[in-house]
PDB file of C-alpha atoms and ligand atoms in Angstrom:
ATOM      1  CA  MET S   1    -216.763 -65.243  43.318  1.00  0.00           C
ATOM      2  CA  ARG S   2    -218.632 -61.994  42.886  1.00  0.00           C
ATOM      3  CA  PRO S   3    -221.708 -61.853  40.645  1.00  0.00           C
ATOM      4  CA  ALA S   4    -220.792 -61.490  36.969  1.00  0.00           C
ATOM      5  CA  ARG S   5    -222.489 -58.100  36.732  1.00  0.00           C
ATOM      6  CA  ASP S   6    -220.172 -56.759  39.440  1.00  0.00           C
ATOM      7  CA  ARG S   7    -217.012 -57.937  37.787  1.00  0.00           C
ATOM      8  CA  ILE S   8    -214.828 -55.652  35.713  1.00  0.00           C
ATOM      9  CA  VAL S   9    -214.160 -57.588  32.535  1.00  0.00           C
ATOM     10  CA  VAL S  10    -212.616 -56.082  29.417  1.00  0.00           C
ATOM     11  CA  PRO S  11    -212.705 -57.955  26.083  1.00  0.00           C
ATOM     12  CA  VAL S  12    -209.268 -57.970  24.441  1.00  0.00           C
ATOM     13  CA  ALA S  13    -209.631 -60.196  21.356  1.00  0.00           C
ATOM     14  CA  GLU S  14    -209.467 -57.208  19.008  1.00  0.00           C
ATOM     15  CA  LEU S  15    -206.554 -55.649  20.916  1.00  0.00           C
ATOM     16  CA  ARG S  16    -204.556 -58.867  20.733  1.00  0.00           C
ATOM     17  CA  ARG S  17    -204.582 -59.153  16.949  1.00  0.00           C
ATOM     18  CA  ARG S  18    -201.241 -57.389  16.818  1.00  0.00           C
ATOM     19  CA  PRO S  19    -198.530 -56.840  19.437  1.00  0.00           C
ATOM     20  CA  GLY S  20    -198.147 -53.153  20.173  1.00  0.00           C
ATOM     21  CA  ASN S  21    -201.865 -52.403  19.798  1.00  0.00           C
ATOM     22  CA  ARG S  22    -203.125 -50.061  22.480  1.00  0.00           C
ATOM     23  CA  MET S  23    -206.546 -49.392  23.910  1.00  0.00           C
ATOM     24  CA  VAL S  24    -207.563 -46.639  26.282  1.00  0.00           C
ATOM     25  CA  LEU S  25    -210.483 -47.407  28.528  1.00  0.00           C
ATOM     26  CA  GLU S  26    -212.610 -45.118  30.626  1.00  0.00           C
ATOM     27  CA  ARG S  27    -215.708 -46.354  32.357  1.00  0.00           C
ATOM     28  CA  ASP S  28    -217.644 -46.345  35.594  1.00  0.00           C
ATOM     29  CA  VAL S  29    -217.268 -49.609  37.448  1.00  0.00           C
ATOM     30  CA  PRO S  30    -219.182 -51.031  40.428  1.00  0.00           C
ATOM     31  CA  ILE S  31    -217.089 -51.215  43.564  1.00  0.00           C
ATOM     32  CA  GLY S  32    -219.329 -51.041  46.656  1.00  0.00           C
ATOM     33  CA  ASP S  33    -218.794 -52.669  50.041  1.00  0.00           C
ATOM     34  CA  LEU S  34    -215.064 -52.240  50.316  1.00  0.00           C
ATOM     35  CA  ALA S  35    -213.915 -51.285  53.788  1.00  0.00           C
ATOM     36  CA  THR S  36    -210.954 -51.157  56.130  1.00  0.00           C
ATOM     37  CA  SER S  37    -211.089 -50.491  59.861  1.00  0.00           C
ATOM     38  CA  SER S  38    -210.750 -46.759  59.227  1.00  0.00           C
ATOM     39  CA  ALA S  39    -212.585 -46.013  55.981  1.00  0.00           C
ATOM     40  CA  ALA S  40    -214.967 -47.490  53.428  1.00  0.00           C
ATOM     41  CA  VAL S  41    -216.291 -47.012  49.939  1.00  0.00           C
ATOM     42  CA  PRO S  42    -219.979 -46.142  50.370  1.00  0.00           C
ATOM     43  CA  SER S  43    -222.200 -48.936  49.125  1.00  0.00           C
ATOM     44  CA  GLY S  44    -223.745 -48.388  45.724  1.00  0.00           C
ATOM     45  CA  VAL S  45    -221.206 -45.888  44.428  1.00  0.00           C
ATOM     46  CA  SER S  46    -219.282 -46.524  41.278  1.00  0.00           C
ATOM     47  CA  ALA S  47    -215.646 -45.793  40.675  1.00  0.00           C
ATOM     48  CA  THR S  48    -214.207 -44.233  37.543  1.00  0.00           C
ATOM     49  CA  LEU S  49    -211.635 -46.486  35.944  1.00  0.00           C
ATOM     50  CA  THR S  50    -209.199 -45.209  33.342  1.00  0.00           C
ATOM     51  CA  ALA S  51    -206.715 -47.656  31.927  1.00  0.00           C
ATOM     52  CA  THR S  52    -204.350 -48.182  29.037  1.00  0.00           C
ATOM     53  CA  LEU S  53    -204.092 -51.731  27.721  1.00  0.00           C
ATOM     54  CA  GLU S  54    -201.261 -52.752  25.457  1.00  0.00           C
ATOM     55  CA  SER S  55    -200.890 -55.966  23.527  1.00  0.00           C
ATOM     56  CA  LEU S  56    -197.703 -58.033  23.834  1.00  0.00           C
ATOM     57  CA  SER S  57    -196.815 -61.077  21.772  1.00  0.00           C
ATOM     58  CA  ASP S  58    -197.890 -63.329  24.617  1.00  0.00           C
ATOM     59  CA  GLY S  59    -199.993 -61.104  26.835  1.00  0.00           C
ATOM     60  CA  VAL S  60    -201.545 -57.764  27.694  1.00  0.00           C
ATOM     61  CA  THR S  61    -200.324 -55.091  30.092  1.00  0.00           C
ATOM     62  CA  VAL S  62    -202.823 -52.925  31.938  1.00  0.00           C
ATOM     63  CA  VAL S  63    -201.888 -49.622  33.575  1.00  0.00           C
ATOM     64  CA  GLY S  64    -204.848 -48.056  35.302  1.00  0.00           C
ATOM     65  CA  ARG S  65    -206.142 -45.501  37.737  1.00  0.00           C
ATOM     66  CA  ILE S  66    -209.283 -45.594  39.838  1.00  0.00           C
ATOM     67  CA  HIS S  67    -211.104 -42.591  41.219  1.00  0.00           C
ATOM     68  CA  VAL S  68    -213.554 -43.344  44.008  1.00  0.00           C
ATOM     69  CA  PRO S  69    -215.209 -41.561  46.951  1.00  0.00           C
ATOM     70  CA  TRP S  70    -214.699 -42.834  50.497  1.00  0.00           C
ATOM     71  CA  GLU S  71    -216.138 -42.180  53.908  1.00  0.00           C
ATOM     72  CA  GLY S  72    -214.748 -42.715  57.370  1.00  0.00           C
ATOM     73  CA  SER S  73    -214.299 -41.239  60.824  1.00  0.00           C
ATOM     74  CA  CYS S  74    -211.890 -38.429  61.605  1.00  0.00           C
ATOM     75  CA  ARG S  75    -208.960 -39.792  63.613  1.00  0.00           C
ATOM     76  CA  ARG S  76    -208.966 -36.739  65.865  1.00  0.00           C
ATOM     77  CA  CYS S  77    -212.555 -35.663  66.478  1.00  0.00           C
ATOM     78  CA  LEU S  78    -214.219 -38.925  65.359  1.00  0.00           C
ATOM     79  CA  ASP S  79    -216.756 -37.000  63.273  1.00  0.00           C
ATOM     80  CA  PRO S  80    -217.783 -38.553  59.969  1.00  0.00           C
ATOM     81  CA  CYS S  81    -215.605 -37.421  57.089  1.00  0.00           C
ATOM     82  CA  VAL S  82    -215.510 -38.035  53.369  1.00  0.00           C
ATOM     83  CA  GLY S  83    -212.974 -37.733  50.598  1.00  0.00           C
ATOM     84  CA  GLU S  84    -212.012 -38.934  47.157  1.00  0.00           C
ATOM     85  CA  LEU S  85    -209.230 -41.245  46.252  1.00  0.00           C
ATOM     86  CA  ASP S  86    -207.059 -41.812  43.188  1.00  0.00           C
ATOM     87  CA  VAL S  87    -205.100 -45.043  43.111  1.00  0.00           C
ATOM     88  CA  ASP S  88    -202.914 -46.537  40.402  1.00  0.00           C
ATOM     89  CA  PHE S  89    -202.437 -50.159  39.551  1.00  0.00           C
ATOM     90  CA  SER S  90    -200.759 -52.225  36.880  1.00  0.00           C
ATOM     91  CA  GLU S  91    -201.141 -55.839  35.858  1.00  0.00           C
ATOM     92  CA  VAL S  92    -199.744 -58.197  33.256  1.00  0.00           C
ATOM     93  CA  PHE S  93    -201.986 -60.857  31.745  1.00  0.00           C
ATOM     94  CA  SER S  94    -200.107 -63.650  30.052  1.00  0.00           C
ATOM     95  CA  ASP S  95    -200.689 -66.758  27.960  1.00  0.00           C
ATOM     96  CA  HIS S  96    -198.296 -68.344  30.437  1.00  0.00           C
ATOM     97  CA  PRO S  97    -199.651 -67.303  33.862  1.00  0.00           C
ATOM     98  CA  ASP S  98    -197.310 -68.188  36.723  1.00  0.00           C
ATOM     99  CA  GLY S  99    -199.686 -67.922  39.644  1.00  0.00           C
ATOM    100  CA  GLY S 100    -197.882 -64.761  40.699  1.00  0.00           C
ATOM    101  CA  ASP S 101    -197.328 -61.556  38.754  1.00  0.00           C
ATOM    102  CA  LEU S 102    -198.460 -63.004  35.439  1.00  0.00           C
ATOM    103  CA  LEU S 103    -202.255 -63.337  35.475  1.00  0.00           C
ATOM    104  CA  ALA S 104    -204.381 -65.624  33.349  1.00  0.00           C
ATOM    105  CA  PHE S 105    -206.800 -64.397  30.708  1.00  0.00           C
ATOM    106  CA  SER S 106    -210.500 -65.064  31.160  1.00  0.00           C
ATOM    107  CA  GLY S 107    -211.182 -66.439  27.703  1.00  0.00           C
ATOM    108  CA  ASP S 108    -210.822 -63.476  25.321  1.00  0.00           C
ATOM    109  CA  ALA S 109    -210.984 -60.952  28.159  1.00  0.00           C
ATOM    110  CA  VAL S 110    -209.049 -59.624  31.136  1.00  0.00           C
ATOM    111  CA  ASP S 111    -210.743 -59.503  34.527  1.00  0.00           C
ATOM    112  CA  LEU S 112    -209.621 -56.413  36.438  1.00  0.00           C
ATOM    113  CA  THR S 113    -211.932 -56.917  39.426  1.00  0.00           C
ATOM    114  CA  ASP S 114    -209.347 -58.143  41.906  1.00  0.00           C
ATOM    115  CA  ALA S 115    -206.697 -55.634  40.824  1.00  0.00           C
ATOM    116  CA  VAL S 116    -209.112 -52.735  41.198  1.00  0.00           C
ATOM    117  CA  ARG S 117    -210.488 -53.838  44.562  1.00  0.00           C
ATOM    118  CA  GLU S 118    -207.052 -54.513  45.973  1.00  0.00           C
ATOM    119  CA  ALA S 119    -205.751 -51.125  44.844  1.00  0.00           C
ATOM    120  CA  VAL S 120    -208.716 -49.332  46.404  1.00  0.00           C
ATOM    121  CA  VAL S 121    -208.408 -51.161  49.724  1.00  0.00           C
ATOM    122  CA  LEU S 122    -204.704 -50.314  49.871  1.00  0.00           C
ATOM    123  CA  GLY S 123    -205.466 -46.716  48.959  1.00  0.00           C
ATOM    124  CA  LEU S 124    -208.108 -46.041  51.594  1.00  0.00           C
ATOM    125  CA  PRO S 125    -206.783 -43.650  54.245  1.00  0.00           C
ATOM    126  CA  LEU S 126    -205.507 -45.340  57.396  1.00  0.00           C
ATOM    127  CA  ALA S 127    -206.057 -42.237  59.506  1.00  0.00           C
ATOM    128  CA  PRO S 128    -208.668 -39.961  57.920  1.00  0.00           C
ATOM    129  CA  LEU S 129    -208.973 -36.318  58.912  1.00  0.00           C
ATOM    130  CA  CYS S 130    -212.172 -34.283  58.548  1.00  0.00           C
ATOM    131  CA  ARG S 131    -209.943 -31.343  57.672  1.00  0.00           C
ATOM    132  CA  GLU S 132    -206.204 -30.714  57.719  1.00  0.00           C
ATOM    133  CA  ASP S 133    -206.303 -28.530  60.830  1.00  0.00           C
ATOM    134  CA  CYS S 134    -208.823 -30.521  62.828  1.00  0.00           C
ATOM    135  CA  ALA S 135    -207.957 -29.854  66.474  1.00  0.00           C
ATOM    136  CA  GLY S 136    -209.784 -32.923  67.713  1.00  0.00           C
ATOM    137  CA  PRO S 137    -211.726 -33.116  70.951  1.00  0.00           C
ATOM    138  CA  GLU S 138    -210.984 -30.959  73.965  1.00  0.00           C
ATOM    139  CA  PRO S 139    -207.509 -31.985  75.220  1.00  0.00           C
ATOM    140  CA  SER S 140    -208.865 -32.693  78.701  1.00  0.00           C
ATOM    141  CA  ALA S 141    -211.198 -35.305  77.301  1.00  0.00           C
ATOM    142  CA  PHE S 142    -208.384 -37.529  76.063  1.00  0.00           C
ATOM    143  CA  PRO S 143    -205.192 -37.222  78.109  1.00  0.00           C
ATOM    144  CA  VAL S 144    -202.226 -37.856  75.856  1.00  0.00           C
ATOM    145  CA  ALA S 145    -198.806 -39.018  76.956  1.00  0.00           C
ATOM    146  CA  VAL S 146    -196.231 -36.370  76.202  1.00  0.00           C
ATOM    147  CA  GLU S 147    -192.847 -37.466  74.947  1.00  0.00           C
ATOM    148  CA  SER S 148    -189.810 -35.886  76.503  1.00  0.00           C
ATOM    149  CA  GLU S 149    -186.065 -36.333  76.306  1.00  0.00           C
ATOM    150  CA  GLY S 150    -186.159 -37.848  79.752  1.00  0.00           C
ATOM    151  CA  ALA S 151    -188.277 -40.688  78.470  1.00  0.00           C
ATOM    152  CA  VAL S 152    -185.370 -41.874  76.363  1.00  0.00           C
ATOM    153  CA  ALA S 153    -182.805 -41.735  79.162  1.00  0.00           C
ATOM    154  CA  THR S 154    -185.012 -43.555  81.632  1.00  0.00           C
ATOM    155  CA  ARG S 155    -186.388 -46.221  79.377  1.00  0.00           C
ATOM    156  CA  ASP S 156    -186.817 -49.698  80.716  1.00  0.00           C
ATOM    157  CA  PRO S 157    -183.349 -51.369  80.753  1.00  0.00           C
ATOM    158  CA  ARG S 158    -184.902 -54.598  79.497  1.00  0.00           C
ATOM    159  CA  TRP S 159    -185.243 -52.933  76.092  1.00  0.00           C
ATOM    160  CA  ALA S 160    -181.439 -52.794  75.910  1.00  0.00           C
ATOM    161  CA  ALA S 161    -181.475 -56.375  74.659  1.00  0.00           C
ATOM    162  CA  LEU S 162    -183.130 -55.115  71.491  1.00  0.00           C
ATOM    163  CA  ASP S 163    -180.115 -52.930  70.779  1.00  0.00           C
ATOM    164  CA  ALA S 164    -178.091 -56.089  70.211  1.00  0.00           C
ATOM    165  CA  LEU S 165    -180.413 -57.228  67.448  1.00  0.00           C
ATOM    166  CA  ARG S 166    -179.392 -56.445  63.907  1.00  0.00           C
ATOM    167  CA  PHE S 167    -181.504 -56.773  60.834  1.00  0.00           C
ATOM    168  CA  ASP S 168    -179.922 -59.243  58.462  1.00  0.00           C
ATOM    169  CA  PRO S 169    -181.261 -58.918  54.915  1.00  0.00           C
ATOM    170  CA  GLU S 170    -179.728 -62.312  54.017  1.00  0.00           C
ATOM    171  CA  ALA S 171    -181.736 -64.112  56.667  1.00  0.00           C
ATOM    172  CA  ASP S 172    -184.719 -65.930  55.295  1.00  0.00           C
ATOM    173  CA  ASP S 173    -186.641 -68.380  57.402  1.00  0.00           C
ATOM    174  CA  GLY S 174    -189.310 -68.881  54.770  1.00  0.00           C
TER     175      GLY S 174
HETATM  176 ZN1   ZN N   1    -211.931 -33.983  62.804  1.00  0.00          ZN
END
C-alpha cells in the first residue's frame, strides 16, 4: 500500500446523491517511480489528471486521461531521450464489486491510484526514439542481420512442423 498522501482519492458522496450527476476533475497527481525496462516517469514529477465522473444508481463511472513526462534511452543511439505521454483509462466503481471490472468504493470516495499507475505503465514507450529520424550509431559498430528472400526459402526445415499448427479460438486450457 502506498502512503496515503501519494494516493489519488476523489470524494464522491456529493456526486452520488443523484444518478446522472456528473463531475469534471482536473488536478495534478503524484506519480513518481514508475518504470519499465525502456522508459520511466522521472521521480518527483506530477501528472495532470483530467477525468469525468458520472453517478449511476449503484456506482460511479470514471473516464480519465493522464498527461505525464517520461524519460528513457533511444532504441537506436542509446542517448537519453524524453517525451510526454497522454493515456486514457476508464473504471467503474460499484456497490457490488465483483473482484474484476467492478471496483469497490473506498468509503465515500473512489481511489484512482491503481488505474492511473497501470495506464501510465502501459503507455510508456516500449522503444523510445530521441527523434523520429535518429540514424543510430555508425552501422559498422552494430552489424545487423539483413533479411532477404533467400532466407525464407532456406529456412530450417524443422520449422515446417509449425506450419501444421492452427490457432483454435475455442481451445481453452485455463
Ligand atoms: Zn537516437
